[in-house]
Amino acid sequence: TRSEGGGWQPVRVMARDLNGSVTLAGQFAPGTPVLDDQGRLAGVVCEADDTGSRVDPVGTGRGAAAVLAGACCGVVQREGGNLVLTGLPRNCGLPAGGVVSTADGLWVGTLAQAPTPDDTGLTEWAPLQDTGDTGGAVLFLPAGDDGD
């Protein structure tokens, strides 16, 4: 959820896990979006305690979220080291390069190719490009979400 003022505050990364999760300095509400230094969705706060806030990278855990591509809804997931958009309606007709965002307008990435049928043949999927990551020393959260 984005703050009313629309601003973002920098938050220091304190630790990294091998699975790509990071721990941020401060306590933030689970579900809070986290952006990288390019303004792309990097992850989602999944839990917080007195040692900091753990963030699941986009496409994993709490970061595997419903997103929009054009007028179609799908789910962003991580397969190997790549983000993909799954669960798109068959014959959705989305073009390569189409923008993928959260329902509240946060940048997730673009379609690396036009969607194709998945293994079930019931839905379509497409790999994503220009996506965020948790690799920076500082990430960004909505201003006003205090990290006490």
CSV table of C-alpha atoms in Angstrom, one decimal:
chain,number,residue,atom,x,y,z
A,1,THR,CA,0.0,0.0,0.0
A,2,ARG,CA,1.4,3.4,-1.0
A,3,SER,CA,1.4,6.2,1.5
A,4,GLU,CA,-0.9,9.2,0.9
A,5,GLY,CA,2.0,11.5,0.1
A,6,GLY,CA,3.3,9.1,-2.5
A,7,GLY,CA,6.9,9.4,-1.2
A,8,TRP,CA,9.4,6.6,-0.6
A,9,GLN,CA,12.0,6.4,2.2
A,10,PRO,CA,15.4,4.7,2.0
A,11,VAL,CA,15.9,1.7,4.4
A,12,ARG,CA,19.2,0.0,5.0
A,13,VAL,CA,19.7,-3.7,4.2
A,14,MET,CA,21.1,-5.4,7.3
A,15,ALA,CA,21.4,-9.1,6.1
A,16,ARG,CA,20.9,-11.3,3.1
A,17,ASP,CA,19.8,-14.9,2.8
A,18,LEU,CA,21.0,-17.3,0.1
A,19,ASN,CA,17.4,-17.5,-1.2
A,20,GLY,CA,17.4,-13.8,-2.0
A,21,SER,CA,15.5,-12.6,1.1
A,22,VAL,CA,16.8,-9.6,2.9
A,23,THR,CA,16.4,-8.2,6.4
A,24,LEU,CA,15.8,-4.4,6.6
A,25,ALA,CA,16.6,-2.1,9.5
A,26,GLY,CA,13.3,-1.3,11.3
A,27,GLN,CA,9.9,-2.9,11.7
A,28,PHE,CA,7.5,-2.6,8.8
A,29,ALA,CA,4.0,-4.1,8.4
A,30,PRO,CA,3.8,-7.4,6.5
A,31,GLY,CA,2.6,-6.8,3.0
A,32,THR,CA,4.4,-3.5,2.6
A,33,PRO,CA,6.0,-3.2,-0.9
A,34,VAL,CA,9.7,-2.7,-1.2
A,35,LEU,CA,11.3,-1.0,-4.2
A,36,ASP,CA,14.8,-1.1,-5.6
A,37,ASP,CA,16.8,2.1,-6.4
A,38,GLN,CA,15.2,2.2,-9.9
A,39,GLY,CA,11.7,2.3,-8.5
A,40,ARG,CA,10.9,-1.3,-9.4
A,41,LEU,CA,9.1,-3.7,-7.1
A,42,ALA,CA,11.9,-5.7,-5.4
A,43,GLY,CA,9.9,-7.6,-2.8
A,44,VAL,CA,7.3,-7.6,0.0
A,45,VAL,CA,7.8,-7.5,3.7
A,46,CYS,CA,6.8,-10.9,5.0
A,47,GLU,CA,7.5,-10.6,8.7
A,48,ALA,CA,8.9,-8.1,11.3
A,49,ASP,CA,10.3,-8.4,14.8
A,50,ASP,CA,12.8,-6.5,17.0
A,51,THR,CA,15.7,-7.6,14.8
A,52,GLY,CA,14.3,-6.0,11.6
A,53,SER,CA,11.9,-6.8,8.8
A,54,ARG,CA,12.4,-9.8,6.4
A,55,VAL,CA,11.5,-9.2,2.8
A,56,ASP,CA,10.6,-11.9,0.3
A,57,PRO,CA,11.9,-11.1,-3.2
A,58,VAL,CA,9.3,-10.6,-6.0
A,59,GLY,CA,8.0,-14.0,-7.2
A,60,THR,CA,8.7,-15.9,-4.0
A,61,GLY,CA,6.8,-16.4,-0.8
A,62,ARG,CA,4.7,-13.3,-0.1
A,63,GLY,CA,6.2,-11.7,-3.2
A,64,ALA,CA,4.4,-14.1,-5.5
A,65,ALA,CA,1.6,-11.7,-6.1
A,66,ALA,CA,-1.3,-11.1,-8.5
A,67,VAL,CA,-0.4,-8.4,-11.0
A,68,LEU,CA,-1.8,-6.7,-14.1
A,69,ALA,CA,-0.6,-6.9,-17.7
A,70,GLY,CA,-2.8,-4.8,-19.8
A,71,ALA,CA,-6.4,-5.7,-18.8
A,72,CYS,CA,-5.3,-9.3,-17.8
A,73,CYS,CA,-4.5,-10.5,-14.3
A,74,GLY,CA,-1.8,-13.0,-13.7
A,75,VAL,CA,0.6,-14.1,-10.9
A,76,VAL,CA,4.3,-13.2,-10.9
A,77,GLN,CA,6.5,-16.1,-9.8
A,78,ARG,CA,10.2,-17.0,-9.7
A,79,GLU,CA,11.3,-19.9,-11.8
A,80,GLY,CA,15.0,-20.6,-11.3
A,81,GLY,CA,16.5,-17.1,-11.3
A,82,ASN,CA,13.9,-15.6,-13.6
A,83,LEU,CA,10.6,-13.9,-13.0
A,84,VAL,CA,7.6,-15.1,-15.1
A,85,LEU,CA,4.0,-14.1,-15.3
A,86,THR,CA,1.7,-17.1,-15.1
A,87,GLY,CA,-2.0,-17.8,-15.1
A,88,LEU,CA,-2.9,-15.4,-17.9
A,89,PRO,CA,-6.1,-16.1,-19.8
A,90,ARG,CA,-5.7,-18.2,-23.0
A,91,ASN,CA,-5.4,-16.1,-26.2
A,92,CYS,CA,-4.9,-12.9,-24.1
A,93,GLY,CA,-3.1,-11.2,-27.0
A,94,LEU,CA,-0.6,-9.3,-24.9
A,95,PRO,CA,2.4,-8.1,-26.9
A,96,ALA,CA,6.1,-8.5,-26.0
A,97,GLY,CA,7.2,-5.3,-24.1
A,98,GLY,CA,3.8,-4.9,-22.4
A,99,VAL,CA,4.1,-3.3,-18.9
A,100,VAL,CA,3.3,-5.5,-15.8
A,101,SER,CA,2.4,-3.7,-12.6
A,102,THR,CA,0.7,-4.3,-9.3
A,103,ALA,CA,-3.0,-3.3,-8.9
A,104,ASP,CA,-1.8,0.0,-7.2
A,105,GLY,CA,0.5,0.9,-10.1
A,106,LEU,CA,4.0,-0.3,-8.9
A,107,TRP,CA,6.3,-1.3,-11.7
A,108,VAL,CA,7.0,-5.1,-11.8
A,109,GLY,CA,8.6,-5.4,-15.3
A,110,THR,CA,7.8,-5.9,-19.0
A,111,LEU,CA,6.9,-9.0,-21.0
A,112,ALA,CA,10.1,-10.4,-22.5
A,113,GLN,CA,7.9,-12.1,-25.2
A,114,ALA,CA,4.3,-12.5,-26.1
A,115,PRO,CA,2.6,-15.0,-23.7
A,116,THR,CA,2.4,-18.6,-24.8
A,117,PRO,CA,0.3,-21.6,-23.5
A,118,ASP,CA,1.7,-23.3,-20.4
A,119,ASP,CA,2.1,-27.0,-19.9
A,120,THR,CA,-1.6,-27.5,-19.0
A,121,GLY,CA,-2.8,-25.6,-22.1
A,122,LEU,CA,-5.4,-23.9,-20.0
A,123,THR,CA,-3.5,-20.6,-19.3
A,124,GLU,CA,-0.6,-18.7,-20.8
A,125,TRP,CA,2.7,-17.5,-19.3
A,126,ALA,CA,5.6,-15.2,-20.3
A,127,PRO,CA,9.0,-14.4,-18.9
A,128,LEU,CA,9.6,-10.9,-17.5
A,129,GLN,CA,12.4,-8.4,-18.0
A,130,ASP,CA,13.4,-5.0,-16.5
A,131,THR,CA,12.4,-6.4,-13.0
A,132,GLY,CA,13.5,-5.2,-9.6
A,133,ASP,CA,15.9,-7.0,-7.2
A,134,THR,CA,17.0,-6.9,-3.6
A,135,GLY,CA,20.7,-6.6,-4.5
A,136,GLY,CA,21.2,-3.0,-3.4
A,137,ALA,CA,22.5,-1.8,0.0
A,138,VAL,CA,19.4,0.4,0.4
A,139,LEU,CA,15.8,-0.4,-0.6
A,140,PHE,CA,12.8,1.9,-0.5
A,141,LEU,CA,9.5,1.7,1.4
A,142,PRO,CA,6.4,4.0,1.4
A,143,ALA,CA,7.2,7.2,3.4
A,144,GLY,CA,5.3,7.3,6.7
A,145,ASP,CA,5.6,3.5,7.3
A,146,ASP,CA,7.7,3.9,10.5
A,147,GLY,CA,10.5,1.4,10.9
A,148,ASP,CA,10.9,1.9,14.7
